[in-house]
Coordinates of C-alpha atoms and ligand atoms in Angstrom, one line a residue:
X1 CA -6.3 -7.1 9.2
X2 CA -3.5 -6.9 11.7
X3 CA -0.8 -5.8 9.9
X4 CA 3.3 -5.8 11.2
X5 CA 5.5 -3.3 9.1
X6 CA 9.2 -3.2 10.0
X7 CA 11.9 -0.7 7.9
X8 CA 14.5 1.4 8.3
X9 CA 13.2 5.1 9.5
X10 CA 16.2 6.9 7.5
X11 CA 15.3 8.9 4.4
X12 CA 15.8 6.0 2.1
X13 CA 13.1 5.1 0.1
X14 CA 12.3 1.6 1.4
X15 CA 11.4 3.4 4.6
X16 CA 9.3 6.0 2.7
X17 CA 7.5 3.5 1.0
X18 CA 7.0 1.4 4.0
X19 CA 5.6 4.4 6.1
X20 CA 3.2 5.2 3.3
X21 CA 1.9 2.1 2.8
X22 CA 1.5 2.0 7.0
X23 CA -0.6 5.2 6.8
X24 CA -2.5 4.3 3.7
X25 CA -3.5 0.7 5.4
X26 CA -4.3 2.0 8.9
X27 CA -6.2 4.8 6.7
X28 CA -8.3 2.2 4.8
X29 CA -9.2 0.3 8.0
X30 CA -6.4 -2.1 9.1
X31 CA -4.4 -1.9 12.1
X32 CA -0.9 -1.4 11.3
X33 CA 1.8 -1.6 13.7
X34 CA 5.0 0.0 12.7
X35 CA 8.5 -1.6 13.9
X36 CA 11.8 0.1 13.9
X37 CA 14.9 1.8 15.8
X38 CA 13.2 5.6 15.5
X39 CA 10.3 7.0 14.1
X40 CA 10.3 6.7 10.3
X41 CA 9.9 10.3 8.6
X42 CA 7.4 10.7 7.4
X43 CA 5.4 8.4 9.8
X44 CA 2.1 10.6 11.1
X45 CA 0.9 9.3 14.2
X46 CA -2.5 10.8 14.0
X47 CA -4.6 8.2 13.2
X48 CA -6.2 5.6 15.7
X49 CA -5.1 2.4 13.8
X50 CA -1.7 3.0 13.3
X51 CA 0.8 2.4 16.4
X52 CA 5.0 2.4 15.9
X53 CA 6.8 0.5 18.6
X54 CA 10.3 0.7 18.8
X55 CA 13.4 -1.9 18.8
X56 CA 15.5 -1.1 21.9
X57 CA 18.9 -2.7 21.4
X58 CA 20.7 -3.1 24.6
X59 CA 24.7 -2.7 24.5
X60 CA 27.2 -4.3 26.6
X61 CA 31.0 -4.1 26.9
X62 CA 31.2 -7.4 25.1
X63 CA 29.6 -6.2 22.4
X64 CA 31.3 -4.6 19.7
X65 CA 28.7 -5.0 17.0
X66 CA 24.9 -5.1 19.3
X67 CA 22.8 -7.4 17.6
X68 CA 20.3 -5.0 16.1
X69 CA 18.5 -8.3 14.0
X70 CA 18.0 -10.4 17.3
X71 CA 16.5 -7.5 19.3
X72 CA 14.6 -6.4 16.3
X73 CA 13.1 -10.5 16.1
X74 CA 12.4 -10.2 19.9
X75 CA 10.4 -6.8 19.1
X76 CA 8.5 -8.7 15.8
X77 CA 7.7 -11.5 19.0
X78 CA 6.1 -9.3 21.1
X79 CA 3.9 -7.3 19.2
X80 CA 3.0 -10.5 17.0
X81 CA 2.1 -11.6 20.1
X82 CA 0.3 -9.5 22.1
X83 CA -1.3 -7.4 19.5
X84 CA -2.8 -10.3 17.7
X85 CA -0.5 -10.0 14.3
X86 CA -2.5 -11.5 11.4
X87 CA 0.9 -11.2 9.4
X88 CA 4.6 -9.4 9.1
X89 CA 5.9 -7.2 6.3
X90 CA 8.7 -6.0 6.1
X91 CA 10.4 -3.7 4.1
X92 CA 14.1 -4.2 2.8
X93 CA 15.1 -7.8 3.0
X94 CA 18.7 -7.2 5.6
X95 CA 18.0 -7.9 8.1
X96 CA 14.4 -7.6 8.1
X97 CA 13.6 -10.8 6.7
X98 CA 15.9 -13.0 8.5
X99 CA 14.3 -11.5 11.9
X100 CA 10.6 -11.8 11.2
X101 CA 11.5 -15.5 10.0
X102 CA 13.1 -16.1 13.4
X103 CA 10.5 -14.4 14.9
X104 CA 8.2 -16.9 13.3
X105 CA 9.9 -20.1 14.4
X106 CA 9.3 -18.5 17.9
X107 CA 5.8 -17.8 17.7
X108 CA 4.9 -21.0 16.6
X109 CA 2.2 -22.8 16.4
X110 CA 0.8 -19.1 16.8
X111 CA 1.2 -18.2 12.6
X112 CA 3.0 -15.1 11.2
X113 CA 3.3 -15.2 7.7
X114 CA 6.2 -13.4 6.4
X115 CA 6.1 -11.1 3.5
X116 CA 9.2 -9.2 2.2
X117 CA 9.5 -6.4 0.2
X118 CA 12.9 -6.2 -2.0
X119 CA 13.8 -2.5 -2.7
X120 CA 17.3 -2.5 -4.4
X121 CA 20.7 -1.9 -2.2
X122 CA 19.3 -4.8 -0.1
X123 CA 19.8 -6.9 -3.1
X124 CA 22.4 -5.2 -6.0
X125 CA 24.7 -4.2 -2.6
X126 CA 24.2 -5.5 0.4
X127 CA 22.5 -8.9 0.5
X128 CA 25.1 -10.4 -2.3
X129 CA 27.9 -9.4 0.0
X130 CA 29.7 -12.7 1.4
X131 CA 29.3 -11.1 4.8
X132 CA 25.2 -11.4 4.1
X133 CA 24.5 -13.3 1.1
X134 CA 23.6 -17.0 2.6
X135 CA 21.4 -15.2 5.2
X136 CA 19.3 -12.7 2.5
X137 CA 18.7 -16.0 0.5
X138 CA 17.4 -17.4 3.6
X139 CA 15.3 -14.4 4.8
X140 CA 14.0 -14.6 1.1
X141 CA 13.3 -18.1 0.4
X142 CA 11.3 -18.7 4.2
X143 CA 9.4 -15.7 3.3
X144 CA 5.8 -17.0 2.7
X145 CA 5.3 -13.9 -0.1
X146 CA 8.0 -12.4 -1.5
X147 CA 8.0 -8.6 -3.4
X148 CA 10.0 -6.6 -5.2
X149 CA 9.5 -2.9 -6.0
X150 CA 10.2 -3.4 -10.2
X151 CA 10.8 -5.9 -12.6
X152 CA 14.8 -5.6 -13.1
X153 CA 15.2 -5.6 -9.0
X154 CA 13.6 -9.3 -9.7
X155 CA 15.2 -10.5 -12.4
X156 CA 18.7 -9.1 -10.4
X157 CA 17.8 -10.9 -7.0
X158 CA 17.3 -14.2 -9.7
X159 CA 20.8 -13.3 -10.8
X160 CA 22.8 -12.4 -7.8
X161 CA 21.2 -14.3 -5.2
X162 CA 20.0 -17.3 -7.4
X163 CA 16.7 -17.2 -5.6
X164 CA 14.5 -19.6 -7.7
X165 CA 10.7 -18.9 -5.7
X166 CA 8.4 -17.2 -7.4
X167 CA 8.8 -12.9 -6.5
X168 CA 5.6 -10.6 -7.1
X169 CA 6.1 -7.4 -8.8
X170 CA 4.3 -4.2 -6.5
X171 CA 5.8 -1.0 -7.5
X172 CA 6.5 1.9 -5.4
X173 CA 4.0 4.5 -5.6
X174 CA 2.3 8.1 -4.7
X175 CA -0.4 9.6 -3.5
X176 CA -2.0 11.8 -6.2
X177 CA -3.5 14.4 -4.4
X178 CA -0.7 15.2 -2.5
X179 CA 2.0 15.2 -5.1
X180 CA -0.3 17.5 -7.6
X181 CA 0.9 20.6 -8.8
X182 CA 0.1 23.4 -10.9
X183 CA 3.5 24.5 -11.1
X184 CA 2.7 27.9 -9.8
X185 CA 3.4 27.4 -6.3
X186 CA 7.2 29.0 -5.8
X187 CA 8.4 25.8 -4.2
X188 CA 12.4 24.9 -5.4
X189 CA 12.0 28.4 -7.5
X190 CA 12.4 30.3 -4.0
X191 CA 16.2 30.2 -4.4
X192 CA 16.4 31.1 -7.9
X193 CA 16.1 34.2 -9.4
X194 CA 13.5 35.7 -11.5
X195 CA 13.5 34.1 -15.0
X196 CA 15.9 30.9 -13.9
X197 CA 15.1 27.7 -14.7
X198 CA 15.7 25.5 -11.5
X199 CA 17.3 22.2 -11.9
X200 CA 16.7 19.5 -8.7
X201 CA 17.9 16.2 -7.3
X202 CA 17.0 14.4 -3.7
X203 CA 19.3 11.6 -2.5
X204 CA 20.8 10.3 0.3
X205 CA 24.3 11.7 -0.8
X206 CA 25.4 7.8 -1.0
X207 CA 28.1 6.9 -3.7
X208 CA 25.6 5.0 -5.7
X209 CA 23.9 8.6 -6.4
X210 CA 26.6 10.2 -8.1
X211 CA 25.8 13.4 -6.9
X212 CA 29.2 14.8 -8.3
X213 CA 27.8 13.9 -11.6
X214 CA 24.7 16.2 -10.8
X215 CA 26.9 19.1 -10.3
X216 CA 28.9 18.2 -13.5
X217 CA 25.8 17.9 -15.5
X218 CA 24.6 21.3 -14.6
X219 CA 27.4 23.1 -15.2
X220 CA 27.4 22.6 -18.5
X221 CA 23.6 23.5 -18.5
X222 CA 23.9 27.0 -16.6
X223 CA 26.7 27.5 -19.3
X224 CA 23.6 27.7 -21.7
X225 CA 20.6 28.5 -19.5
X226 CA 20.2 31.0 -16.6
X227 CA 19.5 28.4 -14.2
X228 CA 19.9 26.6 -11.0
X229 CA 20.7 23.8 -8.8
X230 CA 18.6 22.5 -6.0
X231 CA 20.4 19.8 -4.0
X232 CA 18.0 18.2 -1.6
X233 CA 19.2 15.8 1.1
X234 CA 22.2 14.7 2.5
X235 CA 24.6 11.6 3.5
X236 CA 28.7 10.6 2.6
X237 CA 29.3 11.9 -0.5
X238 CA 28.1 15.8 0.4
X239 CA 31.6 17.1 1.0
X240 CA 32.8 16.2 -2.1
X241 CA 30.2 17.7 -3.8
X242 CA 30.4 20.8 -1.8
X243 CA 34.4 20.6 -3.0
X244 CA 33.4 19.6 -6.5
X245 CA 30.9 23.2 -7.3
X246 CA 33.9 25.3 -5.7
X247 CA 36.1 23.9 -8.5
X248 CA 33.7 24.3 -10.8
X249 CA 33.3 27.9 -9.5
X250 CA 29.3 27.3 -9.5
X251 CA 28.5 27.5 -5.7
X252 CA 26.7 30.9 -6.3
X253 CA 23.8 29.3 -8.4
X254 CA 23.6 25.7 -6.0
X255 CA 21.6 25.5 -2.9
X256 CA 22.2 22.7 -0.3
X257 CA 19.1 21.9 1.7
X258 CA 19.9 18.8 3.6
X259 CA 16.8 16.8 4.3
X260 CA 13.3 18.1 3.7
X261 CA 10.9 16.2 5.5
X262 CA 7.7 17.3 2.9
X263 CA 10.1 17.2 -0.7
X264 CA 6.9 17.2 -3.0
X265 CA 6.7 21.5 -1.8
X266 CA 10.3 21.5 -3.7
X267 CA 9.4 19.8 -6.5
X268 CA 6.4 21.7 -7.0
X269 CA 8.7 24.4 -8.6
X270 CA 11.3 22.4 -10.2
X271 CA 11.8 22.5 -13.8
X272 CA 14.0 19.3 -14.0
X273 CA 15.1 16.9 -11.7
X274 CA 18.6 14.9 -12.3
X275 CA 19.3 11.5 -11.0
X276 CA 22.6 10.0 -12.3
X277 CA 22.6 7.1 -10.1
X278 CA 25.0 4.3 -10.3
X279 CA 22.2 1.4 -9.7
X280 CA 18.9 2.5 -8.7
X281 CA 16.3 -0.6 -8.3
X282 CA 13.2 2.2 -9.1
X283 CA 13.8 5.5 -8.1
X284 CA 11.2 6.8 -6.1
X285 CA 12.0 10.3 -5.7
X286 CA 12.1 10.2 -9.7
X287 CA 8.6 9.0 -9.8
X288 CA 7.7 11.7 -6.9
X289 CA 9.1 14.4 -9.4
X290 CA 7.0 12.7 -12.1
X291 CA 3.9 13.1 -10.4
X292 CA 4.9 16.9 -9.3
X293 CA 4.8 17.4 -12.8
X294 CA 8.6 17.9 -13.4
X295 CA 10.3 15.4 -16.4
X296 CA 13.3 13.6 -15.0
X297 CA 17.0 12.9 -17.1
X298 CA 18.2 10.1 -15.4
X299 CA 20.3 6.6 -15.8
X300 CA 19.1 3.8 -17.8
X301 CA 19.5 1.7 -15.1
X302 CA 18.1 -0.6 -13.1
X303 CA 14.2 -0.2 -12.8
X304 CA 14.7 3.5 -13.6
X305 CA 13.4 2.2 -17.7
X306 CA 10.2 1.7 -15.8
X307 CA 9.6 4.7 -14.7
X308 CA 10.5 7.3 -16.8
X309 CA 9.5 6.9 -20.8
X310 CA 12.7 7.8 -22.5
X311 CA 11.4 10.9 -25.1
X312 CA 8.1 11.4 -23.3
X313 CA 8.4 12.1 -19.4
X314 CA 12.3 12.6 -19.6
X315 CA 15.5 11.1 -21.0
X316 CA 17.9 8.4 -20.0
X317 CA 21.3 7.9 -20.7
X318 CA 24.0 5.4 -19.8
X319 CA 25.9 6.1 -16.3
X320 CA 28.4 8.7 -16.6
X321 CA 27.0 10.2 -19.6
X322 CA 27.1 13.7 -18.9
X323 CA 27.6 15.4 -22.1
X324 CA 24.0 13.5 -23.3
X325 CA 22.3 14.3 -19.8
X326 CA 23.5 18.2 -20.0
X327 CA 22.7 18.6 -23.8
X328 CA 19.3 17.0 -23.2
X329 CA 18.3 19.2 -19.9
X330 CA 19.2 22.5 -22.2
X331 CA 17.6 21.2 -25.3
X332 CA 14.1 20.8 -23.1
X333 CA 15.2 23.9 -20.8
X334 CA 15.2 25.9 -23.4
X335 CA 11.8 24.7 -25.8
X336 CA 8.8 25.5 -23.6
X337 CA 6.0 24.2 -25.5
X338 CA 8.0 20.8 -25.4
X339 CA 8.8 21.2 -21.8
X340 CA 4.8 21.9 -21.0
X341 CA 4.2 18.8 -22.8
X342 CA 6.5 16.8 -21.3
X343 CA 5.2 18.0 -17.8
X344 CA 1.9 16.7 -18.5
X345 CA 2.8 13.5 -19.9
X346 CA 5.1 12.8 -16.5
X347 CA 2.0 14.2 -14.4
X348 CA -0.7 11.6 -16.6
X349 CA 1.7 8.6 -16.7
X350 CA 2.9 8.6 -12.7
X351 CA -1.0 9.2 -11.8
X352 CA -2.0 5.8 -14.4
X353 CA 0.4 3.6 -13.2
X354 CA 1.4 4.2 -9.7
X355 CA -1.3 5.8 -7.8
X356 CA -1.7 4.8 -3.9
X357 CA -4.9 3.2 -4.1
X358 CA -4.1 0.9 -6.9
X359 CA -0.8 -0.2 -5.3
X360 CA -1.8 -0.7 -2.2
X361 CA -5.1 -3.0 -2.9
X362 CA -2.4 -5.0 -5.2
X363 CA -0.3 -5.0 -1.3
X364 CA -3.5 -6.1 0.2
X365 CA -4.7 -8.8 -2.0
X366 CA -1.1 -10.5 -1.6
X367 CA -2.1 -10.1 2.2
X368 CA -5.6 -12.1 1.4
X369 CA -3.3 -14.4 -0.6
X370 CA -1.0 -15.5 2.2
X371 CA -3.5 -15.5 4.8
X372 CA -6.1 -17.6 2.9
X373 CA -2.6 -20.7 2.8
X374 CA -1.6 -19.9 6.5
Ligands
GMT401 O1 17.9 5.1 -2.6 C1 18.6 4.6 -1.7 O2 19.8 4.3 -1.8 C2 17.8 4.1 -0.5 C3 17.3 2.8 -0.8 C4 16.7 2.2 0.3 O3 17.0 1.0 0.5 O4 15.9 2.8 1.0 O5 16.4 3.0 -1.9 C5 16.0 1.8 -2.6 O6 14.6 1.6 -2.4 C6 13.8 2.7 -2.9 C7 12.4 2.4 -2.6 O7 12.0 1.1 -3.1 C8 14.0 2.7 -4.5 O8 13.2 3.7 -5.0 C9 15.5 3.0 -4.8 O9 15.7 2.9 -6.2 C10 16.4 2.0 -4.1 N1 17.8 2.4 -4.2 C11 18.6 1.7 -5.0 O10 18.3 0.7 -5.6 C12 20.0 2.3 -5.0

């Protein structure tokens, strides 16, 4: 197949997932075209099926806002167009979806199905915003397949959009060979010293993390257990959590990274990683830390219940819990046998149910699905 795949390139996760899927497609034989503003991240050009074309968006004095959706659509035209598209996905429904719908109607009678891929913000923040809300429904109901990366992001888009059309479940996912570990590698344990347990979260520093809460939750933990605190990307919120460990007097024991391009040779060394978010529609650097064998105390939130099993690969706790979140990391900091078993449930469990291949064939059989009603 001729496949379209248009995200954001930032170091969200719907871009992550998007580029993955891109290289595990063009990898398994299908041409895959990648369409956005700037080269996704972790996008690897090395591979003869997989091409990226970028969405040039012309200014003009006029202009206060440009139109990034309409040059974006134009984009989705032309490479439908004159690469022979079998079909458009497209990753994080605003604007995406509105855009490759447009960019439908244009192509017309020449067919490009549209299949859209909800991954959280674009639903729990963005798309119910009046200033979006009537054109995400409308992205979403055209769509001729519609996904979303966990159950609760599906049942919230029912909710906050009132989007009645049947939505397919496909969760995010990881490649096993790449996230393995034997937890011997040094990885995150390079900036600790010898004999502390190192504590880790990745974000993009946005509000909905609360990253302050990280900083909170570990400094009752190092209170307890030689420790520390790997904080891995970077966004909004970072000066106030740079502000926040100088209060708490902990910036000795905290390392700031900023964004790491290859996370999974932190993780490797990690004995915890920590993600408090606000709303968090999976979690996929959770699941990455999962498969990197490291258990993960996170919120009860969203589809974050899917991924970690509460008691087995980690804990969750209600937003703002800190005092639960702190007392559980030092409980299973400081009980190795139950730490070891913990790491290899997290390691089994993310491998079972959200390995790469099985994820994307579920991808591709949608695909098959949409093509076979064109
Ligand atoms: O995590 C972010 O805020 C970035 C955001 C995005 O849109 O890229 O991530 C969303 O998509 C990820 C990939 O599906 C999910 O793992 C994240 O849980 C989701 N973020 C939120 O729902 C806040």
């Amino acid at each position: 197949m001729k496949i379209g795949i248009s995200c954001y390139p930032s170091f969200g996760g719907s871009g992550i997932v998007a580029t993955e899927l891109a290289m595990a497609l063009a990898e398994g034989g299908d041409e895959v075209h990648v369409i956005s503003y700037a080269p996704p991240s972790r996008l690897a050009l090395l591979e003869s099926r997989l091409f990226y074309h970028e969405v040039l968006v012309s200014n003009y004095p006029l202009f206060e806002y440009p139109p990034y959706s309409l040059a974006l659509a134009t984009k989705m035209v032309e490479v439908a167009r004159h690469q022979g598209l079998d079909l458009m996905h497209v990753h994080y429904a605003v604007p995406n979806a509105v855009s490759a719908v447009l960019a439908k109607q244009i192509l017309a009678p020449q067919p490009l199905p549209v299949v859209t891929t909800l991954h959280g913000t674009d639903i729990t923040l963005v798309g119910n915003d009046p200033s979006y809300l009537e054109t995400t429904r409308f992205g979403i109901e055209q769509s001729d397949c519609v996904t979303a990366v966990s159950d609760a992001l599906r049942r919230a888009t029912r909710e906050k959009l009132s989007v009645e059309r049947a939505i397919e479940v496909v969760p995010n996912f990881i490649d096993p060979a790449r996230f393995a570990s034997t937890h011997e590698e040094r990885g995150a344990r390079c900036w600790a010293k010898p004999g502390e347990k190192v504590l880790v979260h990745i974000s993009n520093f946005r509000p909905v993390k609360r990253v302050q809460d990280v900083v909170d939750i570990f400094s009752r933990v190092r209170e307890k257990v030689p420790s520390h605190l790997v904080l891995v990307g970077d966004g909004p919120e970072r000066a106030k959590v740079e502000q926040r460990c100088r209060e708490l007097g902990t910036c000795d024991a905290i390392t700031f990274t900023g964004n790491l391009p290859l996370i999974e040779e932190v993780l490797i060394g990690a004995d915890l990683f920590l993600l408090p978010s606000e709303t968090e529609s999976f979690g996929l650097a959770a699941l990455e830390a999962l498969s990197c064998r490291v258990p993960v105390i996170a919120t009860a939130v969203g589809g974050l219940p899917e991924v970690v099993r509460h008691g087995e690969t980690g804990f969750l706790f209600p937003v703002g819990d800190i005092a639960s979140m702190a007392a559980a990391a030092v409980e299973l900091l400081q009980d190795e046998g139950r730490l070891a078993r913990f790491r290899d449930a997290a390691r089994a469990d993310s491998v079972e149910r959200f390995s790469q291949d099985a994820v994307v064939g579920q991808y591709r059989t949608l695909y098959e699905k949409v093509l076979a009603h064109r």
